[in-house]
Short mmCIF file of C-alpha atoms and ligand atoms in Angstrom, two decimals:
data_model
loop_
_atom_site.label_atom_id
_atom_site.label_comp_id
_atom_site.label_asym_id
_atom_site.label_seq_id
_atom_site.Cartn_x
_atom_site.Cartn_y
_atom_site.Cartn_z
CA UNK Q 1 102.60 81.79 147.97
CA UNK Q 2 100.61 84.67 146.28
CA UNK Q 3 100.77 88.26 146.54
CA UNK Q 4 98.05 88.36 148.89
CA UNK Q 5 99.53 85.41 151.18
CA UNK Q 6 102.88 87.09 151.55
CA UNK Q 7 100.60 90.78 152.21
CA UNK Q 8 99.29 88.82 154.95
CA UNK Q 9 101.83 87.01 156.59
CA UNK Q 10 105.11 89.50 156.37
CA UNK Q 11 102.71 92.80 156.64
CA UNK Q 12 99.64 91.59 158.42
CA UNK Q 13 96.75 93.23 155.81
CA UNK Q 14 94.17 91.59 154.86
CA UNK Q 15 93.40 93.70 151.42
CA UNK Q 16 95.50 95.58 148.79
CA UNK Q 17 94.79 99.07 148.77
CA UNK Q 18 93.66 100.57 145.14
CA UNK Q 19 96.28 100.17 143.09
CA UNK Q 20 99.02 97.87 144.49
CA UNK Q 21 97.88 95.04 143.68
CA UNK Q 22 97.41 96.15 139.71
CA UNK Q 23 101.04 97.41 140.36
CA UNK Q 24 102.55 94.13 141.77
CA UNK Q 25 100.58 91.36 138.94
CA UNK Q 26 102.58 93.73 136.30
CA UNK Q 27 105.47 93.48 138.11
CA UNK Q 28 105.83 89.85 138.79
CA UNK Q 29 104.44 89.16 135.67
CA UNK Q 30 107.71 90.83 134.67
CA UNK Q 31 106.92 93.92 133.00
CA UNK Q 32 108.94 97.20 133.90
CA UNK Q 33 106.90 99.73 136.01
CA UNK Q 34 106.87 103.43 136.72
CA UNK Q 35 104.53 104.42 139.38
CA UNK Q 36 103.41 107.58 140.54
CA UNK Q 37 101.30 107.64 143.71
CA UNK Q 38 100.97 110.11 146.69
CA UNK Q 39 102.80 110.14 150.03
CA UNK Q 40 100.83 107.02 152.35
CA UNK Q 41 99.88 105.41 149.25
CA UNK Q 42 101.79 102.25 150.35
CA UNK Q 43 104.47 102.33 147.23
CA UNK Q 44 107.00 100.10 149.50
CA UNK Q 45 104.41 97.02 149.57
CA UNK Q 46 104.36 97.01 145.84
CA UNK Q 47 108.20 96.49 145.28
CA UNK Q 48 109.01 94.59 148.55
CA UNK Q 49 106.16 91.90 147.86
CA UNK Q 50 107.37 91.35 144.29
CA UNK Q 51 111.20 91.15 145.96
CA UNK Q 52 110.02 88.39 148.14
CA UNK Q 53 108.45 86.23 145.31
CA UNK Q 54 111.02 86.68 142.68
CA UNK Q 55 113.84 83.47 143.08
CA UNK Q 56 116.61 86.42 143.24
CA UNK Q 57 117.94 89.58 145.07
CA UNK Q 58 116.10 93.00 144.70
CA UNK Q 59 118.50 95.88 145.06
CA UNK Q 60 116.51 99.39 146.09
CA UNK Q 61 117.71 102.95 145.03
CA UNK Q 62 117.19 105.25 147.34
CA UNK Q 63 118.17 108.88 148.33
CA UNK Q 64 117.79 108.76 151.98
CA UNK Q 65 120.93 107.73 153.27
CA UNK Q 66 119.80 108.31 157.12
CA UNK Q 67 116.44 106.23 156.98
CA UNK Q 68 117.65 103.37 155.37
CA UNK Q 69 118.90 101.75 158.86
CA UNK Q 70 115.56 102.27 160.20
CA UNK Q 71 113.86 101.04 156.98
CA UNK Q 72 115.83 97.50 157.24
CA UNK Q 73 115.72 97.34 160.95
CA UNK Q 74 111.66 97.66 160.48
CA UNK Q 75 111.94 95.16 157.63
CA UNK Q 76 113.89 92.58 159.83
CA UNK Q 77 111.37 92.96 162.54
CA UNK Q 78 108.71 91.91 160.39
CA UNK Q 79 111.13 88.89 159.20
CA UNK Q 80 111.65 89.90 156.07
CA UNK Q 81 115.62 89.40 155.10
CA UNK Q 82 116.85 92.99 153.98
CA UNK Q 83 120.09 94.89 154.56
CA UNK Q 84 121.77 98.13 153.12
CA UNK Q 85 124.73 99.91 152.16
CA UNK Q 86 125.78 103.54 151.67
CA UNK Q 87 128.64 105.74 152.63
CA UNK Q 88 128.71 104.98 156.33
CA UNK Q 89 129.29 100.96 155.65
CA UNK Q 90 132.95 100.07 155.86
CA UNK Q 91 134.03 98.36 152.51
CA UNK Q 92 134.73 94.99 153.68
CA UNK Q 93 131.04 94.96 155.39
CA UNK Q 94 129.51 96.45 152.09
CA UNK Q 95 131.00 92.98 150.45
CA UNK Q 96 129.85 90.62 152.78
CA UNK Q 97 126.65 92.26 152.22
CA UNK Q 98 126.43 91.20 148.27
CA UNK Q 99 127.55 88.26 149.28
CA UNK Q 100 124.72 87.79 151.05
CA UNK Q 101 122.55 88.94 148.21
CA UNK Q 102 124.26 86.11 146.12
CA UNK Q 103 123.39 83.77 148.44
CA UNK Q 104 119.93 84.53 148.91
CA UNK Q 105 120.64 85.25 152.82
CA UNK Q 106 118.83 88.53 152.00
CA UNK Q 107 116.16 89.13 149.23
CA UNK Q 108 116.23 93.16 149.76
CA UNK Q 109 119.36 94.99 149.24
CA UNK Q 110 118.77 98.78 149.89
CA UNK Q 111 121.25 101.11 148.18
CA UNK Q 112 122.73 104.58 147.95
CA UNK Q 113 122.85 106.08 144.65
CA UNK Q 114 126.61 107.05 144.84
CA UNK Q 115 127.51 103.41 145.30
CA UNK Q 116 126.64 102.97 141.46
CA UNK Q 117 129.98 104.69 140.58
CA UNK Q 118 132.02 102.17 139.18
CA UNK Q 119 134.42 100.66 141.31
CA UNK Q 120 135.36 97.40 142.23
CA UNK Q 121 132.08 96.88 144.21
CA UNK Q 122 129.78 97.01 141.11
CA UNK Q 123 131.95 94.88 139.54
CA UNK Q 124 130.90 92.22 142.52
CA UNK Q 125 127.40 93.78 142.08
CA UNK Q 126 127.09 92.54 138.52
CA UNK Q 127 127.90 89.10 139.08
CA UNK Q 128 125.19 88.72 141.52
CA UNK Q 129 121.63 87.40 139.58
CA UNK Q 130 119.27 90.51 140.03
CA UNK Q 131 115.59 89.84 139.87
CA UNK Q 132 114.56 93.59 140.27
CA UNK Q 133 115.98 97.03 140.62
CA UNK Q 134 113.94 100.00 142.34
CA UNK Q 135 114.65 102.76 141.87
CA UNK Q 136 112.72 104.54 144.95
CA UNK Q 137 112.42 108.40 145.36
CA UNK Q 138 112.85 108.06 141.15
CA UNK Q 139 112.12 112.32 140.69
CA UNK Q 140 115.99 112.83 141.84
CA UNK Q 141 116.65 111.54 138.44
CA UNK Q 142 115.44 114.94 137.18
CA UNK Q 143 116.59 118.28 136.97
CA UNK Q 144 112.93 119.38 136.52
CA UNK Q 145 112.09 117.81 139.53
CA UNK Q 146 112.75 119.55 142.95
CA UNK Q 147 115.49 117.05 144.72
CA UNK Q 148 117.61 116.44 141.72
CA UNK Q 149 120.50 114.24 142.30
CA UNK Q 150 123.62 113.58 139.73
CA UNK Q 151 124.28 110.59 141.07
CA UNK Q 152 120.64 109.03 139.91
CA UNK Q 153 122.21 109.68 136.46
CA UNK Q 154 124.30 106.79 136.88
CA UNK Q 155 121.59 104.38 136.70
CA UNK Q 156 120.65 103.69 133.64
CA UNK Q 157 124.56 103.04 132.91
CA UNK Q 158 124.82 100.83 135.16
CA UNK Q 159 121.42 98.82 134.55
CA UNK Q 160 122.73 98.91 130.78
CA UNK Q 161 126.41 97.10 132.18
CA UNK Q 162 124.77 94.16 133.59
CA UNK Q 163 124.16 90.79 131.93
CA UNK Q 164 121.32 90.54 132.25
CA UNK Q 165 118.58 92.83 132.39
CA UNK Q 166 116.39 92.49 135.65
CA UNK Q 167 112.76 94.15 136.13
CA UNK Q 168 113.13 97.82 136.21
CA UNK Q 169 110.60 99.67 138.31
CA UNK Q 170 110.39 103.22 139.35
CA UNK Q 171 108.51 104.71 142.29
CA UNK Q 172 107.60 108.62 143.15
CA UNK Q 173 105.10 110.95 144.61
CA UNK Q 174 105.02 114.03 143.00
CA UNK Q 175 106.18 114.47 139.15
CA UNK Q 176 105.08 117.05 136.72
CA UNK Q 177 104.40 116.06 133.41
CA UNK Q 178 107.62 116.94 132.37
CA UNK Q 179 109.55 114.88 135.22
CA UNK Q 180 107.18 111.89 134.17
CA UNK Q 181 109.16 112.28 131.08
CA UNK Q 182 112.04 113.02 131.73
CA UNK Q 183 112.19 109.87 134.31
CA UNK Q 184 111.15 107.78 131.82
CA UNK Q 185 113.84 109.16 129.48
CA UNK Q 186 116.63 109.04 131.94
CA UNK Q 187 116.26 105.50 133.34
CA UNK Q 188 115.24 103.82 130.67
CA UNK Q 189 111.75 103.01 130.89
CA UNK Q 190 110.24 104.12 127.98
CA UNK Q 191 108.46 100.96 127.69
CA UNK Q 192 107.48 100.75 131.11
CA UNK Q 193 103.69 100.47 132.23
CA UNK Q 194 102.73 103.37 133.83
CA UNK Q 195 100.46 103.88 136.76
CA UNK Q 196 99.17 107.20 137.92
CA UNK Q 197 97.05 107.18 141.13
CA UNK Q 198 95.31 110.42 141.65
CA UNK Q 199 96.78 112.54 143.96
CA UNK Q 200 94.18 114.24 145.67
CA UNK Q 201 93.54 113.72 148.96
CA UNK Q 202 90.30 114.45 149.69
CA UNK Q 203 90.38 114.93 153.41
CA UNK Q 204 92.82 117.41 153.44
CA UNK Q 205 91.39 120.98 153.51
CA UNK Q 206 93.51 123.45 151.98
CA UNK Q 207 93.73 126.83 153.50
CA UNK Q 208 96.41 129.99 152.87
CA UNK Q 209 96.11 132.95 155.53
CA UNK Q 210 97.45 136.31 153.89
CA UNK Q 211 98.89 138.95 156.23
CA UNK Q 212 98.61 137.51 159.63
CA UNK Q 213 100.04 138.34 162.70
CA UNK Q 214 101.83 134.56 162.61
CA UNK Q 215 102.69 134.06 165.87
CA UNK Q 216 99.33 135.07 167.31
CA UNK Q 217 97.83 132.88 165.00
CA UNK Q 218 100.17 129.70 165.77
CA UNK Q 219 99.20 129.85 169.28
CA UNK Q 220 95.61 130.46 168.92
CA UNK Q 221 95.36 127.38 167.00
CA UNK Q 222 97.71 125.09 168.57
CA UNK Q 223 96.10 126.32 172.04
CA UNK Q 224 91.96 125.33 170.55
CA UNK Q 225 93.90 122.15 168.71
CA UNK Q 226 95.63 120.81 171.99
CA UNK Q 227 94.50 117.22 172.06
CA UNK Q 228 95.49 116.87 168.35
CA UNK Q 229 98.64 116.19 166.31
CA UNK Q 230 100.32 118.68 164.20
CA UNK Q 231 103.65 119.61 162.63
CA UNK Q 232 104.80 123.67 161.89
CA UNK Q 233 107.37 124.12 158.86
CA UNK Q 234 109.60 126.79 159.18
CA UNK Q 235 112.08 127.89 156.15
CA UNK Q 236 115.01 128.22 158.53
CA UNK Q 237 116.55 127.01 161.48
CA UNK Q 238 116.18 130.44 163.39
CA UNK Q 239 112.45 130.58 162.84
CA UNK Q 240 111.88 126.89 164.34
CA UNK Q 241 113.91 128.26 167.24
CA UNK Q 242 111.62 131.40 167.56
CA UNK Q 243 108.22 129.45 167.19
CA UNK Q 244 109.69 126.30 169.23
CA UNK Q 245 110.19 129.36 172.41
CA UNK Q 246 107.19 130.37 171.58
CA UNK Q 247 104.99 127.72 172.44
CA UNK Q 248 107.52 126.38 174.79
CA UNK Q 249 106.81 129.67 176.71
CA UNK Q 250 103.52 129.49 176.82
CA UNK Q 251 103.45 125.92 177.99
CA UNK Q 252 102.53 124.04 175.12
CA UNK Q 253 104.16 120.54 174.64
CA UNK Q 254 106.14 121.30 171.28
CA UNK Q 255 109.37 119.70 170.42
CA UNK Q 256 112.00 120.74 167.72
CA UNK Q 257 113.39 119.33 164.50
CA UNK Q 258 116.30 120.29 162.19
CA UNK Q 259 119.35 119.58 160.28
CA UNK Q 260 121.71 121.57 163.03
CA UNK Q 261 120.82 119.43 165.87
CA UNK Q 262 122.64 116.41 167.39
CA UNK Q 263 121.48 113.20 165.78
CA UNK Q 264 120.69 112.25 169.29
CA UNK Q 265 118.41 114.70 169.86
CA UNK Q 266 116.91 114.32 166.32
CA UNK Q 267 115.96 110.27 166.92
CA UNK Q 268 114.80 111.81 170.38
CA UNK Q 269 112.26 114.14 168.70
CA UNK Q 270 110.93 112.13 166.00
CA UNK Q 271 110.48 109.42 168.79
CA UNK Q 272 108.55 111.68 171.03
CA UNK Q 273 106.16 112.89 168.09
CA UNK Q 274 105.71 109.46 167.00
CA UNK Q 275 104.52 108.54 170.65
CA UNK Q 276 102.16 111.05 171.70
CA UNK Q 277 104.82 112.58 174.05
CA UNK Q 278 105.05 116.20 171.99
CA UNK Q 279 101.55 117.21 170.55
CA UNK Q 280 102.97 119.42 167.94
CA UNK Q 281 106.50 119.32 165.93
CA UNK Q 282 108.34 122.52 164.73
CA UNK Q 283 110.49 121.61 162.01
CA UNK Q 284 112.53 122.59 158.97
CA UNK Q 285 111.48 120.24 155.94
CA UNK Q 286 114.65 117.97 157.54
CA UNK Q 287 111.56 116.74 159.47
CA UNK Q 288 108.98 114.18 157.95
CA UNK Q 289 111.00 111.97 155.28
CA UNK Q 290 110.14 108.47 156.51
CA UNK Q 291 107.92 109.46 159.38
CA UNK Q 292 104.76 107.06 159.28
CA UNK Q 293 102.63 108.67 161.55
CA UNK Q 294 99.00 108.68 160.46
CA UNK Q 295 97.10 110.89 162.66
CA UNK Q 296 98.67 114.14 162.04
CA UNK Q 297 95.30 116.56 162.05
CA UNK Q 298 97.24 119.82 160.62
CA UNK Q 299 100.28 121.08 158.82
CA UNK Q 300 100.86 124.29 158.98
CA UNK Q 301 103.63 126.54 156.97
CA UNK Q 302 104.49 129.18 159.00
CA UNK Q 303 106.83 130.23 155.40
CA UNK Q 304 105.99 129.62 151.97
CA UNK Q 305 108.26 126.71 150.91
CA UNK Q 306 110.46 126.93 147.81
CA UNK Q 307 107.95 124.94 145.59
CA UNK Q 308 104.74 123.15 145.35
CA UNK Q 309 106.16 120.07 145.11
CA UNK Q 310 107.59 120.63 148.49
CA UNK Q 311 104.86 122.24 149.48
CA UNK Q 312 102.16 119.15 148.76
CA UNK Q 313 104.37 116.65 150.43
CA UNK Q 314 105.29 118.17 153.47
CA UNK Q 315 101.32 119.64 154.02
CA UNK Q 316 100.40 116.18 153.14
CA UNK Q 317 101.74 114.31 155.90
CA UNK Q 318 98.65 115.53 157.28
CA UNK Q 319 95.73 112.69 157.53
CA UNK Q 320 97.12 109.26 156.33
CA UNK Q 321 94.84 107.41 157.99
CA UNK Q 322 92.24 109.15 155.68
CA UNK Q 323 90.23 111.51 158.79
CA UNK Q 324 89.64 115.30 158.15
CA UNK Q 325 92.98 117.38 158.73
CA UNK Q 326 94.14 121.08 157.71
CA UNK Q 327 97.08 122.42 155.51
CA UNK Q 328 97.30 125.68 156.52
CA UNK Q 329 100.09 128.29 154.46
CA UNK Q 330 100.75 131.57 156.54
CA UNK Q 331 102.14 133.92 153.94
CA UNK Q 332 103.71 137.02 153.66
CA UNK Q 333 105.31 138.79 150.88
CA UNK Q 334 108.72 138.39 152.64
CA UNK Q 335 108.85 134.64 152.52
CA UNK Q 336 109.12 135.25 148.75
CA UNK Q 337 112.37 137.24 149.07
CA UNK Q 338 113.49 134.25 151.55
CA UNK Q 339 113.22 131.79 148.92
CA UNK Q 340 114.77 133.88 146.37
CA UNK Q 341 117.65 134.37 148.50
CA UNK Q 342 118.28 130.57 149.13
CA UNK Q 343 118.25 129.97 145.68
CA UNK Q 344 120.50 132.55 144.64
CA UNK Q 345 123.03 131.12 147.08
CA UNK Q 346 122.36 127.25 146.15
CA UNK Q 347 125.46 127.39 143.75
CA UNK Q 348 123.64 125.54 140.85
CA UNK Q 349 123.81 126.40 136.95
CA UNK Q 350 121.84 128.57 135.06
CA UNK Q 351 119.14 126.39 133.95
CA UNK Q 352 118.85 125.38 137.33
CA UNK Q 353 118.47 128.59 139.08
CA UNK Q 354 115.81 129.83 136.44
CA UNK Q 355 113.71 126.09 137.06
CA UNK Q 356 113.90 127.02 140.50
CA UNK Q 357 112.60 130.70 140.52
CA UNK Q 358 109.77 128.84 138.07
CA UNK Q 359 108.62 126.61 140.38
CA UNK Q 360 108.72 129.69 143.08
CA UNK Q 361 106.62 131.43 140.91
CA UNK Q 362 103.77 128.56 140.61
CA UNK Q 363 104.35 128.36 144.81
CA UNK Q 364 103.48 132.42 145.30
CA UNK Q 365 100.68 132.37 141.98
CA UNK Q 366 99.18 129.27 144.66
CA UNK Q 367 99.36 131.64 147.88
CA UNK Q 368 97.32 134.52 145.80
CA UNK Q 369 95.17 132.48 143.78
CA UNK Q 370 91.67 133.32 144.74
CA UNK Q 371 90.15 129.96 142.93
CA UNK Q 372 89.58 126.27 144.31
CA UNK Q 373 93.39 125.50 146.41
CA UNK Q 374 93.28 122.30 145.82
CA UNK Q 375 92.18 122.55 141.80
CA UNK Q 376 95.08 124.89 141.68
CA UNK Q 377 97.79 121.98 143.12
CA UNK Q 378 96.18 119.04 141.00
CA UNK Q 379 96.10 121.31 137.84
CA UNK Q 380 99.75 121.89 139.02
CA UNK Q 381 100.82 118.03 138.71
CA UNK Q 382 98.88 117.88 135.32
CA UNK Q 383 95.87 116.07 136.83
CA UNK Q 384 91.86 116.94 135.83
CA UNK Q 385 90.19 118.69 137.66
CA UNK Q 386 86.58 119.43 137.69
CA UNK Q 387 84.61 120.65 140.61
CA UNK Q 388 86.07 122.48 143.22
CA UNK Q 389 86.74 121.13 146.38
CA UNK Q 390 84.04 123.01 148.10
CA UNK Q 391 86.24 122.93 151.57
CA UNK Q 392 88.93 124.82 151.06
CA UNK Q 393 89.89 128.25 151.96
CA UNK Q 394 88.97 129.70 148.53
CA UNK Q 395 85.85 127.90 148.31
CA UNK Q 396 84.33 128.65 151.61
CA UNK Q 397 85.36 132.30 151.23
CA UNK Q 398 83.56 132.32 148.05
CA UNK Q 399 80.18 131.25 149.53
CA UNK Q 400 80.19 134.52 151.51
CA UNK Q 401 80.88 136.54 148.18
CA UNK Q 402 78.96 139.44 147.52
CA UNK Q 403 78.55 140.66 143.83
CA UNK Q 404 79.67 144.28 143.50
CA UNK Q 405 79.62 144.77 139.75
CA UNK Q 406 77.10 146.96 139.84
CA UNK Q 407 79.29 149.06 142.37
CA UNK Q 408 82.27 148.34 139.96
CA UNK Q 409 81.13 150.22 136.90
CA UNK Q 410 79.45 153.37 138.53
CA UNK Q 411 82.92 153.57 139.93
CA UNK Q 412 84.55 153.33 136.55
CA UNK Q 413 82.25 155.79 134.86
CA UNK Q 414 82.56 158.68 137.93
CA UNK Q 415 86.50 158.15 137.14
CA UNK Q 416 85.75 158.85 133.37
CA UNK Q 417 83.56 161.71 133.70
CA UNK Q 418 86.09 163.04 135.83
CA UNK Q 419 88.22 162.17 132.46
CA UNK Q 420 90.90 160.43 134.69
CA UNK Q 421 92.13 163.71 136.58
CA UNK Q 422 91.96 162.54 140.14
CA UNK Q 423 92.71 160.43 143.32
CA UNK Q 424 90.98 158.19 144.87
CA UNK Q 425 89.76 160.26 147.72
CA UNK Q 426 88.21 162.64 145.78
CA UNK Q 427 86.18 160.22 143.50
CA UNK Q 428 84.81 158.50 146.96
CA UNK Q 429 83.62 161.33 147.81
CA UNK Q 430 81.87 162.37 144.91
CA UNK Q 431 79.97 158.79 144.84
CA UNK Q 432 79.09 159.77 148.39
CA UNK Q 433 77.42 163.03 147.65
CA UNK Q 434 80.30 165.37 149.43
CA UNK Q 435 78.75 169.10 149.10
CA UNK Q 436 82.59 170.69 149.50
CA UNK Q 437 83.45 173.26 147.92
CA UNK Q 438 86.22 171.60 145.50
CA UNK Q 439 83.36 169.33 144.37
CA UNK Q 440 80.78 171.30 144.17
P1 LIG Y 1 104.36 105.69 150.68
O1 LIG Y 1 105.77 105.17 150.51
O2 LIG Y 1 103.54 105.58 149.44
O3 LIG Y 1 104.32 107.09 151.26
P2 LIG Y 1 104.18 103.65 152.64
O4 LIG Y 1 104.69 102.55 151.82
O5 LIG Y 1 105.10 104.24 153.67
O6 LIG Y 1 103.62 104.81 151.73
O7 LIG Y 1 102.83 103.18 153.34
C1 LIG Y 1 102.07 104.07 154.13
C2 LIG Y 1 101.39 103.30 155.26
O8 LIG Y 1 100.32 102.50 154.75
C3 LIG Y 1 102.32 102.33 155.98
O9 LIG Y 1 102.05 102.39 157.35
C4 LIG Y 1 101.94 100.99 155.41
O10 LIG Y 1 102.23 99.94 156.31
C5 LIG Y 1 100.45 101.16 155.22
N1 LIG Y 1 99.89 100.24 154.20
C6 LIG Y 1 100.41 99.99 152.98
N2 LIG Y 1 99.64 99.11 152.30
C7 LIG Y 1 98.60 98.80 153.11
C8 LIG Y 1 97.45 97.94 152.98
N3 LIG Y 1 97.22 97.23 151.87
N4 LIG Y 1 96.59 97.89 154.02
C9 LIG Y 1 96.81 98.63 155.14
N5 LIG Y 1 97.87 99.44 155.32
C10 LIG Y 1 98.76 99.53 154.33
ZN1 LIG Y 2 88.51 124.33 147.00
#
């Protein structure tokens, strides 16, 4: 079997999107692999079709400790052999699971970083024949990136403890240039091919809205956008609450999302957006990790998130199945001072802290930027750009520009042959003639 049989018959696609399939020949062909591609890309076909050719077990690192049941369950469905371990696996069971590794009962072994630590389990992990390690979500490994983890810093000591040295491969989203490196550094892959999809979306229309009245603007467009999808970020738990009322009040269909909640409740939610039965989500950025629904028609931020990073993948849930769909930012000079305050009580280091108000900084410089939005997040990532995207808020805006130079400098020289002595009120109304006295 091929590549494109086993695309086929585990997944059901007929074609490889852009990319993969460049990704998996490199991979089976046994060359290490770092991969950057955007959110809906399809990054999981290109390491779990290489897993299912290679003659042994794949083990996959991954941060998200409460989708990986739902990842393997989806995986089993479609008869491919997978299982998983973390924290919440008793030890014995974590065992039998290698064992099944070793035995080739499973091909896919998804992992938690933490379970890298030495201990007694990666001694058992080392004696099992690895074909592959993936390292998924592989930005944690930063501390430039936004979701740094310590624990990803285990894993080039443990890859370098093992007998033998399986295919390495890397997968992310978002990384700045300096991530990119620092990845590379960090696990080891500094001879690893490297592939870089663009990561503009080109149906996504970027928009920010300065100053609003918010909650008169959420309802007016979630009341003319009723028929469609859509999912509101909130920086805090209190302002889903406020903006859930809202539009619960006024009879909309929303439904809520955050860390606080009941797990029950949370499976409950993310069920009923994923079926149609709530049109609109209001959610802290707990929401959307995972979530594979791909006709989401808007994202809006009713805050400023902490970063762009953030910011691109949770507005780009919007549109994976490719159709026209809005990222809209709502921001106010407050949401700033929110930010700031998070991160000065996230108890990190120095270096830390300061990476973090840098990457707030780029977030706000994005909310005032009067150029091309989406130019502005591309240049961002270290990507060309060249024209602007001639749909976003910026752009369109600028079509209505008017050219007031002319207006510009007779202001300027009225304020100089005034020689700089007074307000604004009075200059206005010498440029509009005023006869009073003072002026006169
Ligand atoms: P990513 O991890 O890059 O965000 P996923 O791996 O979750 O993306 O894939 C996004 C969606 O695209 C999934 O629903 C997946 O099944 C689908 N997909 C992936 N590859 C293909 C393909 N070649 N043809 C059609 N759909 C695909
Ligand atoms: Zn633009």
């Amino acid at each position: 079997m091929g590549p494109s049989d086993v695309l086929k018959r585990y997944f059901g696609y007929d074609a490889f999107r852009p990319r993969q399939r460049e990704v998996i020949d490199a991979i089976v062909k046994g060359e290490d692999v770092m991969a950057i591609m955007p959110t809906g890309a399809g990054k999981s076909i290109c390491f779990q079709i290489p897993a299912l050719l290679f003659p042994h077990g794949t083990i996959i690192i991954s941060p998200l400790i409460s989708l990986m049941k739902d990842q393997v369950e989806t995986l089993t469905e479609q008869g491919i052999p997978a299982s998983f371990v973390n924290s919440t696996i008793p030890y014995e069971e974590s065992i039998e699971r290698l064992r099944n590794l070793y035995r080739g009962k499973i091909k896919l072994l998804y992992m938690a970083p933490e379970k890298l630590e030495p201990s007694y389990f990666t001694q058992c992990l080392a004696q099992v024949p690895l074909s592959m390690i993936v390292i998924d979500e592989a930005h944690c490994v930063s501390q430039w990136g936004h979701d740094f983890r310590p624990s990803y810093r285990k894993i080039k000591d443990f890859i370098d403890s093992l007998p033998r040295r399986p295919v390495v491969t890397a997968f992310t989203a978002t990384a700045t240039p300096l991530v990119e490196a620092d990845m590379k550094e960090s696990l080891g892959l500094e001879k690893a091919r490297v592939f870089r999809t663009g990561l503009d979306r080109p149906n996504l229309s970027f928009r920010v809205i300065q100053g609003a009245a918010k909650e008169d603007f959420i309802l007016r467009y979630v009341k003319s956008h009723k028929k469609e999808s859509g999912i509101i970020y909130c920086a805090t738990r209190k302002a889903v609450d406020t903006v859930y009322d809202l539009l619960r009040r006024r009879g909309i269909n929303a439904g809520r999302y955050h860390a606080g909640m009941e797990d029950e409740d949370r499976r409950q939610a993310q069920e009923d957006f994923s079926f149609d039965n709530v049109t609109v989500m209001v959610a802290t950025n707990a929401f959307g990790m995972g979530i594979d629904k791909s006709n989401v028609r808007y994202v809006i931020h009713y805050q400023m998130p902490k970063s762009l990073e953030a910011y691109y993948q949770e507005a780009g849930r919007a549109g994976r199945d490719g159709a026209k769909s809005e990222c809209i930012l709502l921001y106010s000079g407050q949401d700033a001072g929110i930010q700031r305050y998070l991160i000065e009580q996230g108890n990190q280091d120095e270096d830390q802290r300061k990476m973090d108000y840098h990457r707030l900084n780029a977030m706000v410089d994005y909310c005032q930027t009067t150029s091309c939005l989406r130019n502005f997040i591309l240049a961002y990532f270290g990507e060309k750009v060249t024209e602007p995207c001639g749909h976003c808020g910026n752009c369109e805006s600028g079509k209505g520009r008017v050219d007031i130079t002319d207006m510009a400098v007779l202001v300027f020289k009225t304020i100089r042959s005034l020689h700089e002595r007074f307000g604004a009120s009075l200059i206005a109304d010498v440029l509009h003639g005023s006869h009073s006295r003072t002026i006169v």
